[in-house]
Amino acid sequence: MATLQSPAQLDYDAVRKSIADILEKEDYDDGSYGPILVRLAWHASGTYDTISGTGGSGGATMRFAPESDHGANAGLGIARDLLEPIKKKFPSISYGDLWTLAGVVAIEEMGGPKIPWRPGRSDAPDASACTPDGRLPDGDKGAAHIRDIFYRMGFNDQEIVALIGAHTLGRCHADRSGWVNPWTRAPTTFSNLYFQDLKTTKWRKKKNFTPLQYEDPTGELMMLPADMALLWDRKFRKYVDIYAADEAKFFEDFAAAFSRLLELGVKFPESKASATA
Ligand code: HEM
């Protein structure tokens, strides 16, 4: 039955529980919707532009074309549809709040850090606030492109590396991005394994395959050209080394950066400025 409450009165613990309850699914990918929910939260938020103040998770504009059809968002309809019954159960939650909270709950349920999160995003009524294509990073590019994209959101090199550590989760899909395979052997557990693998594995170009990706000697794991940039760029590499050696430090820095990512551009109602859920 629908819980009819204003956003301020909403029982966010009940919403969290509903999200946690739908994460596991034996016959989907590696048995969890967690990774794709993290990606939905990130792509909803990562459109933010510090200069124009446009984009970000407030508005939840990925509900509308053309943003829903942007190449980077291929496959994310699965995550949006998955959350629809929860939106029906708690109609007063905004899509922006629901999508970001789902990413937070997914990370926590997969063994990651507690992510500071607060409600207050309001949904855009139509597609007019959709951001132009090209605001999210391309996997086939290197350090300069990564910096262009993440500096535009207001992040520094340390935060960039921490955030991309989310590739410890999930996998690539041929029918979505064109790339294949997971980054790690534990794609439904949040850990610093991505950084350890990145450093210690002998990565080589996958033969007879486009788009270009790197593979480990077994051919089962992968890295995007953009992941390899973290290894090859001296300033990024410094943080790869730190996070590979110290998982607690990675968790701490990831939680701070991911929380900030989810709030970029959001105009929280002042009365709730210090509220947490
Ligand atoms: C340079 C930056 C980044 C690039 C180029 C990039 C690119 C990609 C690509 C190509 C995929 C595969 C999509 C598919 O085929 O389904 C992917 C998946 C994923 N990305 Fe990223 N990403 C970046 C940063 C991030 C960040 C900052 C986060 C979160 C904080 C993130 C979280 C994820 C997750 C969890 C998946 C797995 C999704 C699934 O299993 O369905 N990525 N990313």
mmCIF file of C-alpha atoms and ligand atoms in Angstrom:
data_model
loop_
_atom_site.group_PDB
_atom_site.id
_atom_site.type_symbol
_atom_site.label_atom_id
_atom_site.label_comp_id
_atom_site.label_asym_id
_atom_site.label_seq_id
_atom_site.Cartn_x
_atom_site.Cartn_y
_atom_site.Cartn_z
ATOM 1 C CA MET A 1 0.000 0.000 0.000
ATOM 2 C CA ALA A 2 1.218 3.496 -0.810
ATOM 3 C CA THR A 3 2.610 5.490 2.109
ATOM 4 C CA LEU A 4 1.119 8.964 1.707
ATOM 5 C CA GLN A 5 3.480 11.302 3.497
ATOM 6 C CA SER A 6 5.107 14.593 2.637
ATOM 7 C CA PRO A 7 8.831 14.262 1.759
ATOM 8 C CA ALA A 8 9.768 15.669 5.176
ATOM 9 C CA GLN A 9 7.702 13.039 6.995
ATOM 10 C CA LEU A 10 8.717 10.143 4.804
ATOM 11 C CA ASP A 11 10.119 7.121 6.596
ATOM 12 C CA TYR A 12 13.471 6.929 4.824
ATOM 13 C CA ASP A 13 14.438 3.798 6.719
ATOM 14 C CA ALA A 14 11.441 2.090 5.127
ATOM 15 C CA VAL A 15 12.535 3.345 1.686
ATOM 16 C CA ARG A 16 16.057 2.101 2.355
ATOM 17 C CA LYS A 17 14.712 -1.308 3.334
ATOM 18 C CA SER A 18 12.608 -1.527 0.168
ATOM 19 C CA ILE A 19 15.701 -0.770 -1.906
ATOM 20 C CA ALA A 20 17.839 -3.289 -0.014
ATOM 21 C CA ASP A 21 15.147 -5.932 -0.581
ATOM 22 C CA ILE A 22 15.279 -5.715 -4.392
ATOM 23 C CA LEU A 23 19.072 -5.782 -4.829
ATOM 24 C CA GLU A 24 19.667 -9.510 -5.071
ATOM 25 C CA LYS A 25 18.584 -11.244 -8.267
ATOM 26 C CA GLU A 26 20.119 -14.594 -9.047
ATOM 27 C CA ASP A 27 19.723 -14.497 -12.824
ATOM 28 C CA TYR A 28 20.839 -10.896 -13.402
ATOM 29 C CA ASP A 29 24.537 -10.323 -14.184
ATOM 30 C CA ASP A 30 26.537 -11.387 -11.121
ATOM 31 C CA GLY A 31 23.453 -11.802 -8.940
ATOM 32 C CA SER A 32 22.837 -8.188 -7.922
ATOM 33 C CA TYR A 33 21.287 -5.003 -9.233
ATOM 34 C CA GLY A 34 23.571 -3.080 -6.876
ATOM 35 C CA PRO A 35 26.185 -2.048 -9.469
ATOM 36 C CA ILE A 36 23.687 -0.691 -11.998
ATOM 37 C CA LEU A 37 21.944 1.304 -9.259
ATOM 38 C CA VAL A 38 25.285 2.877 -8.355
ATOM 39 C CA ARG A 39 25.761 3.766 -12.005
ATOM 40 C CA LEU A 40 22.272 5.309 -12.194
ATOM 41 C CA ALA A 41 23.013 7.545 -9.187
ATOM 42 C CA TRP A 42 26.341 8.582 -10.737
ATOM 43 C CA HIS A 43 24.988 9.324 -14.228
ATOM 44 C CA ALA A 44 22.051 11.275 -12.782
ATOM 45 C CA SER A 45 24.531 13.432 -10.831
ATOM 46 C CA GLY A 46 27.593 13.597 -13.072
ATOM 47 C CA THR A 47 25.977 15.919 -15.606
ATOM 48 C CA TYR A 48 26.623 18.870 -13.312
ATOM 49 C CA ASP A 49 28.446 21.904 -14.687
ATOM 50 C CA THR A 50 29.915 24.313 -12.128
ATOM 51 C CA ILE A 51 29.919 27.260 -14.532
ATOM 52 C CA SER A 52 26.300 27.202 -15.726
ATOM 53 C CA GLY A 53 24.993 25.517 -12.566
ATOM 54 C CA THR A 54 22.995 23.112 -14.766
ATOM 55 C CA GLY A 55 22.724 19.335 -14.439
ATOM 56 C CA GLY A 56 23.078 17.181 -11.347
ATOM 57 C CA SER A 57 20.661 14.825 -9.629
ATOM 58 C CA GLY A 58 18.081 17.496 -8.826
ATOM 59 C CA GLY A 59 15.465 17.319 -11.560
ATOM 60 C CA ALA A 60 16.031 13.644 -12.403
ATOM 61 C CA THR A 61 16.047 14.659 -16.056
ATOM 62 C CA MET A 62 17.210 11.221 -17.220
ATOM 63 C CA ARG A 63 13.500 10.290 -17.130
ATOM 64 C CA PHE A 64 13.148 12.223 -20.370
ATOM 65 C CA ALA A 65 14.495 11.942 -23.908
ATOM 66 C CA PRO A 66 16.938 13.069 -25.153
ATOM 67 C CA GLU A 67 18.909 12.442 -21.922
ATOM 68 C CA SER A 68 17.556 8.911 -21.472
ATOM 69 C CA ASP A 69 18.825 8.126 -24.988
ATOM 70 C CA HIS A 70 22.340 9.476 -24.533
ATOM 71 C CA GLY A 71 24.826 6.704 -25.325
ATOM 72 C CA ALA A 72 26.373 6.862 -21.841
ATOM 73 C CA ASN A 73 22.983 6.050 -20.302
ATOM 74 C CA ALA A 74 22.386 2.881 -22.340
ATOM 75 C CA GLY A 75 20.998 0.167 -20.065
ATOM 76 C CA LEU A 76 20.080 2.480 -17.202
ATOM 77 C CA GLY A 77 16.380 2.046 -18.041
ATOM 78 C CA ILE A 78 16.748 -1.294 -16.235
ATOM 79 C CA ALA A 79 17.694 0.534 -13.022
ATOM 80 C CA ARG A 80 14.999 3.195 -13.421
ATOM 81 C CA ASP A 81 12.301 0.559 -14.054
ATOM 82 C CA LEU A 82 13.507 -1.488 -11.101
ATOM 83 C CA LEU A 83 12.884 1.452 -8.763
ATOM 84 C CA GLU A 84 9.423 2.248 -10.144
ATOM 85 C CA PRO A 85 7.512 -0.014 -7.683
ATOM 86 C CA ILE A 86 9.308 1.752 -4.805
ATOM 87 C CA LYS A 87 8.288 5.135 -6.209
ATOM 88 C CA LYS A 88 4.705 3.792 -6.301
ATOM 89 C CA LYS A 89 4.964 2.616 -2.691
ATOM 90 C CA PHE A 90 6.376 5.972 -1.517
ATOM 91 C CA PRO A 91 4.884 8.459 -4.021
ATOM 92 C CA SER A 92 6.113 11.548 -2.200
ATOM 93 C CA ILE A 93 9.804 10.740 -2.711
ATOM 94 C CA SER A 94 11.257 12.529 -5.723
ATOM 95 C CA TYR A 95 12.960 10.512 -8.428
ATOM 96 C CA GLY A 96 16.158 12.442 -7.733
ATOM 97 C CA ASP A 97 16.059 11.431 -4.067
ATOM 98 C CA LEU A 98 15.100 7.840 -4.883
ATOM 99 C CA TRP A 99 17.818 7.297 -7.493
ATOM 100 C CA THR A 100 20.578 8.774 -5.333
ATOM 101 C CA LEU A 101 19.410 6.942 -2.200
ATOM 102 C CA ALA A 102 19.338 3.697 -4.194
ATOM 103 C CA GLY A 103 23.021 4.193 -5.092
ATOM 104 C CA VAL A 104 23.854 4.873 -1.457
ATOM 105 C CA VAL A 105 21.953 1.840 -0.165
ATOM 106 C CA ALA A 106 23.486 -0.370 -2.869
ATOM 107 C CA ILE A 107 27.015 0.613 -1.835
ATOM 108 C CA GLU A 108 26.264 0.104 1.836
ATOM 109 C CA GLU A 109 24.571 -3.269 1.219
ATOM 110 C CA MET A 110 27.518 -4.452 -0.896
ATOM 111 C CA GLY A 111 29.858 -3.882 2.049
ATOM 112 C CA GLY A 112 30.922 -0.315 1.312
ATOM 113 C CA PRO A 113 31.112 2.717 3.573
ATOM 114 C CA LYS A 114 28.151 4.617 4.974
ATOM 115 C CA ILE A 115 27.497 7.506 2.586
ATOM 116 C CA PRO A 116 26.124 10.782 4.004
ATOM 117 C CA TRP A 117 22.835 11.409 2.173
ATOM 118 C CA ARG A 118 19.940 13.818 2.624
ATOM 119 C CA PRO A 119 16.625 14.286 0.837
ATOM 120 C CA GLY A 120 15.408 17.449 -0.858
ATOM 121 C CA ARG A 121 15.761 17.058 -4.637
ATOM 122 C CA SER A 122 12.716 18.126 -6.617
ATOM 123 C CA ASP A 123 11.879 16.674 -10.020
ATOM 124 C CA ALA A 124 11.818 18.731 -13.209
ATOM 125 C CA PRO A 125 8.388 18.731 -14.875
ATOM 126 C CA ASP A 126 9.632 18.106 -18.397
ATOM 127 C CA ALA A 127 12.641 17.651 -20.678
ATOM 128 C CA SER A 128 13.559 21.336 -20.836
ATOM 129 C CA ALA A 129 16.206 20.893 -18.090
ATOM 130 C CA CYS A 130 17.847 17.897 -19.819
ATOM 131 C CA THR A 131 21.596 18.386 -20.174
ATOM 132 C CA PRO A 132 23.331 18.139 -23.558
ATOM 133 C CA ASP A 133 25.032 14.901 -24.545
ATOM 134 C CA GLY A 134 28.753 14.679 -23.763
ATOM 135 C CA ARG A 135 28.799 15.643 -20.074
ATOM 136 C CA LEU A 136 29.714 12.115 -18.888
ATOM 137 C CA PRO A 137 33.163 10.628 -19.489
ATOM 138 C CA ASP A 138 34.119 8.463 -22.481
ATOM 139 C CA GLY A 139 35.811 5.173 -21.670
ATOM 140 C CA ASP A 140 38.107 5.299 -24.682
ATOM 141 C CA LYS A 141 39.858 8.514 -23.662
ATOM 142 C CA GLY A 142 42.739 9.394 -21.361
ATOM 143 C CA ALA A 143 43.726 11.605 -18.432
ATOM 144 C CA ALA A 144 43.125 14.980 -20.128
ATOM 145 C CA HIS A 145 39.529 14.081 -20.967
ATOM 146 C CA ILE A 146 38.903 12.673 -17.477
ATOM 147 C CA ARG A 147 40.171 15.922 -15.945
ATOM 148 C CA ASP A 148 38.035 18.032 -18.326
ATOM 149 C CA ILE A 149 34.906 16.161 -17.297
ATOM 150 C CA PHE A 150 35.493 15.913 -13.534
ATOM 151 C CA TYR A 151 37.030 19.379 -13.065
ATOM 152 C CA ARG A 152 33.835 20.705 -14.719
ATOM 153 C CA MET A 153 31.933 19.078 -11.821
ATOM 154 C CA GLY A 154 34.372 20.640 -9.339
ATOM 155 C CA PHE A 155 36.383 17.557 -8.346
ATOM 156 C CA ASN A 156 40.152 17.323 -7.836
ATOM 157 C CA ASP A 157 42.531 14.509 -8.823
ATOM 158 C CA GLN A 158 42.211 12.675 -5.510
ATOM 159 C CA GLU A 159 38.404 12.708 -5.675
ATOM 160 C CA ILE A 160 38.470 11.573 -9.317
ATOM 161 C CA VAL A 161 40.540 8.495 -8.489
ATOM 162 C CA ALA A 162 38.429 7.690 -5.423
ATOM 163 C CA LEU A 163 35.200 7.933 -7.436
ATOM 164 C CA ILE A 164 36.410 5.740 -10.301
ATOM 165 C CA GLY A 165 37.226 3.129 -7.646
ATOM 166 C CA ALA A 166 33.510 2.276 -7.977
ATOM 167 C CA HIS A 167 34.626 0.161 -10.944
ATOM 168 C CA THR A 168 35.391 -2.477 -8.347
ATOM 169 C CA LEU A 169 31.664 -3.126 -8.877
ATOM 170 C CA GLY A 170 29.771 -4.406 -11.864
ATOM 171 C CA ARG A 171 30.738 -5.087 -15.421
ATOM 172 C CA CYS A 172 30.634 -3.869 -18.999
ATOM 173 C CA HIS A 173 27.944 -5.074 -21.385
ATOM 174 C CA ALA A 174 28.475 -5.513 -25.137
ATOM 175 C CA ASP A 175 24.961 -4.289 -25.901
ATOM 176 C CA ARG A 176 25.317 -1.138 -23.764
ATOM 177 C CA SER A 177 28.832 0.285 -24.056
ATOM 178 C CA GLY A 178 30.405 -2.237 -26.449
ATOM 179 C CA TRP A 179 32.959 -3.293 -23.847
ATOM 180 C CA VAL A 180 32.764 -6.644 -22.027
ATOM 181 C CA ASN A 181 33.580 -8.254 -18.663
ATOM 182 C CA PRO A 182 34.000 -7.094 -15.059
ATOM 183 C CA TRP A 183 36.965 -5.219 -13.602
ATOM 184 C CA THR A 184 37.350 -7.529 -10.596
ATOM 185 C CA ARG A 185 36.519 -11.056 -9.472
ATOM 186 C CA ALA A 186 34.225 -9.716 -6.745
ATOM 187 C CA PRO A 187 31.922 -7.380 -8.693
ATOM 188 C CA THR A 188 29.164 -7.316 -6.091
ATOM 189 C CA THR A 189 31.410 -6.475 -3.135
ATOM 190 C CA PHE A 190 32.549 -2.912 -2.529
ATOM 191 C CA SER A 191 36.290 -3.015 -1.813
ATOM 192 C CA ASN A 192 39.637 -1.604 -2.986
ATOM 193 C CA LEU A 193 40.242 -4.627 -5.212
ATOM 194 C CA TYR A 194 40.004 -2.486 -8.358
ATOM 195 C CA PHE A 195 43.101 -0.514 -7.328
ATOM 196 C CA GLN A 196 45.006 -3.664 -6.352
ATOM 197 C CA ASP A 197 44.161 -5.326 -9.683
ATOM 198 C CA LEU A 198 44.978 -2.202 -11.644
ATOM 199 C CA LYS A 199 48.471 -2.116 -10.119
ATOM 200 C CA THR A 200 49.442 -5.750 -9.926
ATOM 201 C CA THR A 201 47.927 -7.336 -13.030
ATOM 202 C CA LYS A 202 49.758 -7.517 -16.357
ATOM 203 C CA TRP A 203 47.227 -5.737 -18.558
ATOM 204 C CA ARG A 204 47.472 -6.132 -22.313
ATOM 205 C CA LYS A 205 45.324 -5.017 -25.232
ATOM 206 C CA LYS A 206 42.525 -7.481 -25.952
ATOM 207 C CA LYS A 207 43.238 -8.912 -29.398
ATOM 208 C CA ASN A 208 40.807 -8.753 -32.311
ATOM 209 C CA PHE A 209 38.284 -6.748 -30.335
ATOM 210 C CA THR A 210 36.832 -3.286 -30.708
ATOM 211 C CA PRO A 211 36.416 -1.001 -28.884
ATOM 212 C CA LEU A 212 39.918 -1.186 -27.428
ATOM 213 C CA GLN A 213 40.029 -2.627 -23.920
ATOM 214 C CA TYR A 214 42.720 -4.207 -21.781
ATOM 215 C CA GLU A 215 42.558 -7.720 -20.350
ATOM 216 C CA ASP A 216 44.306 -9.758 -17.682
ATOM 217 C CA PRO A 217 46.184 -12.965 -18.624
ATOM 218 C CA THR A 218 43.016 -15.061 -18.145
ATOM 219 C CA GLY A 219 41.037 -12.777 -20.465
ATOM 220 C CA GLU A 220 38.247 -12.676 -17.886
ATOM 221 C CA LEU A 221 38.880 -9.251 -16.369
ATOM 222 C CA MET A 222 39.059 -5.892 -18.095
ATOM 223 C CA MET A 223 40.168 -2.281 -17.901
ATOM 224 C CA LEU A 224 38.951 0.576 -20.077
ATOM 225 C CA PRO A 225 41.519 2.914 -21.628
ATOM 226 C CA ALA A 226 40.168 5.479 -19.107
ATOM 227 C CA ASP A 227 40.964 3.100 -16.205
ATOM 228 C CA MET A 228 44.516 2.618 -17.502
ATOM 229 C CA ALA A 229 44.915 6.402 -17.479
ATOM 230 C CA LEU A 230 44.781 6.274 -13.664
ATOM 231 C CA LEU A 231 47.837 4.023 -13.771
ATOM 232 C CA TRP A 232 49.736 5.980 -16.396
ATOM 233 C CA ASP A 233 49.151 9.545 -15.202
ATOM 234 C CA ARG A 234 51.662 10.390 -12.472
ATOM 235 C CA LYS A 235 49.265 12.485 -10.385
ATOM 236 C CA PHE A 236 46.415 9.980 -10.607
ATOM 237 C CA ARG A 237 48.796 7.092 -9.917
ATOM 238 C CA LYS A 238 49.735 8.524 -6.547
ATOM 239 C CA TYR A 239 46.164 7.943 -5.352
ATOM 240 C CA VAL A 240 45.901 4.505 -6.974
ATOM 241 C CA ASP A 241 48.883 3.507 -4.820
ATOM 242 C CA ILE A 242 47.363 4.997 -1.665
ATOM 243 C CA TYR A 243 43.968 3.316 -2.171
ATOM 244 C CA ALA A 244 45.474 -0.053 -3.172
ATOM 245 C CA ALA A 245 47.425 -0.085 0.091
ATOM 246 C CA ASP A 246 44.766 1.320 2.428
ATOM 247 C CA GLU A 247 41.156 0.252 2.028
ATOM 248 C CA ALA A 248 39.975 2.301 5.003
ATOM 249 C CA LYS A 249 41.363 5.454 3.389
ATOM 250 C CA PHE A 250 39.618 4.556 0.119
ATOM 251 C CA PHE A 251 36.295 4.027 1.919
ATOM 252 C CA GLU A 252 36.616 7.348 3.716
ATOM 253 C CA ASP A 253 37.520 9.326 0.596
ATOM 254 C CA PHE A 254 34.982 7.534 -1.583
ATOM 255 C CA ALA A 255 32.150 8.210 0.872
ATOM 256 C CA ALA A 256 32.989 11.916 0.980
ATOM 257 C CA ALA A 257 33.345 12.292 -2.799
ATOM 258 C CA PHE A 258 30.291 10.193 -3.677
ATOM 259 C CA SER A 259 28.150 12.089 -1.187
ATOM 260 C CA ARG A 260 29.295 15.371 -2.725
ATOM 261 C CA LEU A 261 28.668 14.040 -6.247
ATOM 262 C CA LEU A 262 25.068 13.218 -5.360
ATOM 263 C CA GLU A 263 24.478 16.763 -4.096
ATOM 264 C CA LEU A 264 26.040 18.729 -6.981
ATOM 265 C CA GLY A 265 23.734 21.532 -8.044
ATOM 266 C CA VAL A 266 20.925 20.465 -5.721
ATOM 267 C CA LYS A 267 19.048 23.307 -4.097
ATOM 268 C CA PHE A 268 18.039 21.802 -0.769
ATOM 269 C CA PRO A 269 15.118 23.487 0.953
ATOM 270 C CA GLU A 270 16.766 25.636 3.640
ATOM 271 C CA SER A 271 14.732 24.168 6.472
ATOM 272 C CA LYS A 272 16.239 20.793 5.727
ATOM 273 C CA ALA A 273 19.774 21.995 5.130
ATOM 274 C CA SER A 274 21.189 20.082 8.058
ATOM 275 C CA ALA A 275 18.819 17.120 7.970
ATOM 276 C CA THR A 276 20.224 13.688 7.313
ATOM 277 C CA ALA A 277 18.500 10.417 6.683
HETATM 278 C C1 HEM B 1 36.422 8.206 -16.372
HETATM 279 C C2 HEM B 1 35.332 7.933 -15.700
HETATM 280 C C3 HEM B 1 34.401 6.788 -16.046
HETATM 281 C C4 HEM B 1 34.227 6.137 -17.236
HETATM 282 C C5 HEM B 1 34.898 6.416 -18.564
HETATM 283 C C6 HEM B 1 33.246 5.096 -17.002
HETATM 284 C C7 HEM B 1 32.791 4.201 -17.960
HETATM 285 C C8 HEM B 1 32.008 3.093 -17.709
HETATM 286 C C9 HEM B 1 31.602 2.123 -18.689
HETATM 287 C C10 HEM B 1 31.943 2.168 -20.168
HETATM 288 C C11 HEM B 1 30.859 1.178 -18.046
HETATM 289 C C12 HEM B 1 30.217 -0.068 -18.644
HETATM 290 C C13 HEM B 1 28.738 0.182 -18.959
HETATM 291 C C14 HEM B 1 28.058 -1.055 -19.510
HETATM 292 O O1 HEM B 1 28.515 -1.563 -20.544
HETATM 293 O O2 HEM B 1 27.065 -1.499 -18.894
HETATM 294 C C15 HEM B 1 30.806 1.551 -16.658
HETATM 295 C C16 HEM B 1 30.182 0.824 -15.680
HETATM 296 C C17 HEM B 1 30.091 1.204 -14.371
HETATM 297 N N1 HEM B 1 30.514 2.401 -13.827
HETATM 298 FE FE1 HEM B 1 31.733 3.735 -14.741
HETATM 299 N N2 HEM B 1 32.857 5.133 -15.689
HETATM 300 C C18 HEM B 1 33.524 6.170 -15.084
HETATM 301 C C19 HEM B 1 33.382 6.578 -13.780
HETATM 302 C C20 HEM B 1 32.521 6.011 -12.870
HETATM 303 C C21 HEM B 1 32.201 6.565 -11.585
HETATM 304 C C22 HEM B 1 32.710 7.905 -11.058
HETATM 305 C C23 HEM B 1 31.335 5.685 -10.983
HETATM 306 C C24 HEM B 1 30.662 5.771 -9.626
HETATM 307 C C25 HEM B 1 31.066 6.540 -8.635
HETATM 308 C C26 HEM B 1 31.150 4.573 -11.889
HETATM 309 C C27 HEM B 1 30.401 3.460 -11.619
HETATM 310 C C28 HEM B 1 30.191 2.413 -12.508
HETATM 311 C C29 HEM B 1 29.555 1.164 -12.152
HETATM 312 C C30 HEM B 1 29.082 0.738 -10.760
HETATM 313 C C31 HEM B 1 29.491 0.397 -13.332
HETATM 314 C C32 HEM B 1 28.931 -1.021 -13.493
HETATM 315 C C33 HEM B 1 27.497 -0.964 -13.981
HETATM 316 C C34 HEM B 1 26.884 -2.315 -14.208
HETATM 317 O O3 HEM B 1 27.429 -3.339 -13.753
HETATM 318 O O4 HEM B 1 25.808 -2.364 -14.830
HETATM 319 N N3 HEM B 1 31.850 4.823 -13.035
HETATM 320 N N4 HEM B 1 31.503 2.728 -16.477
#
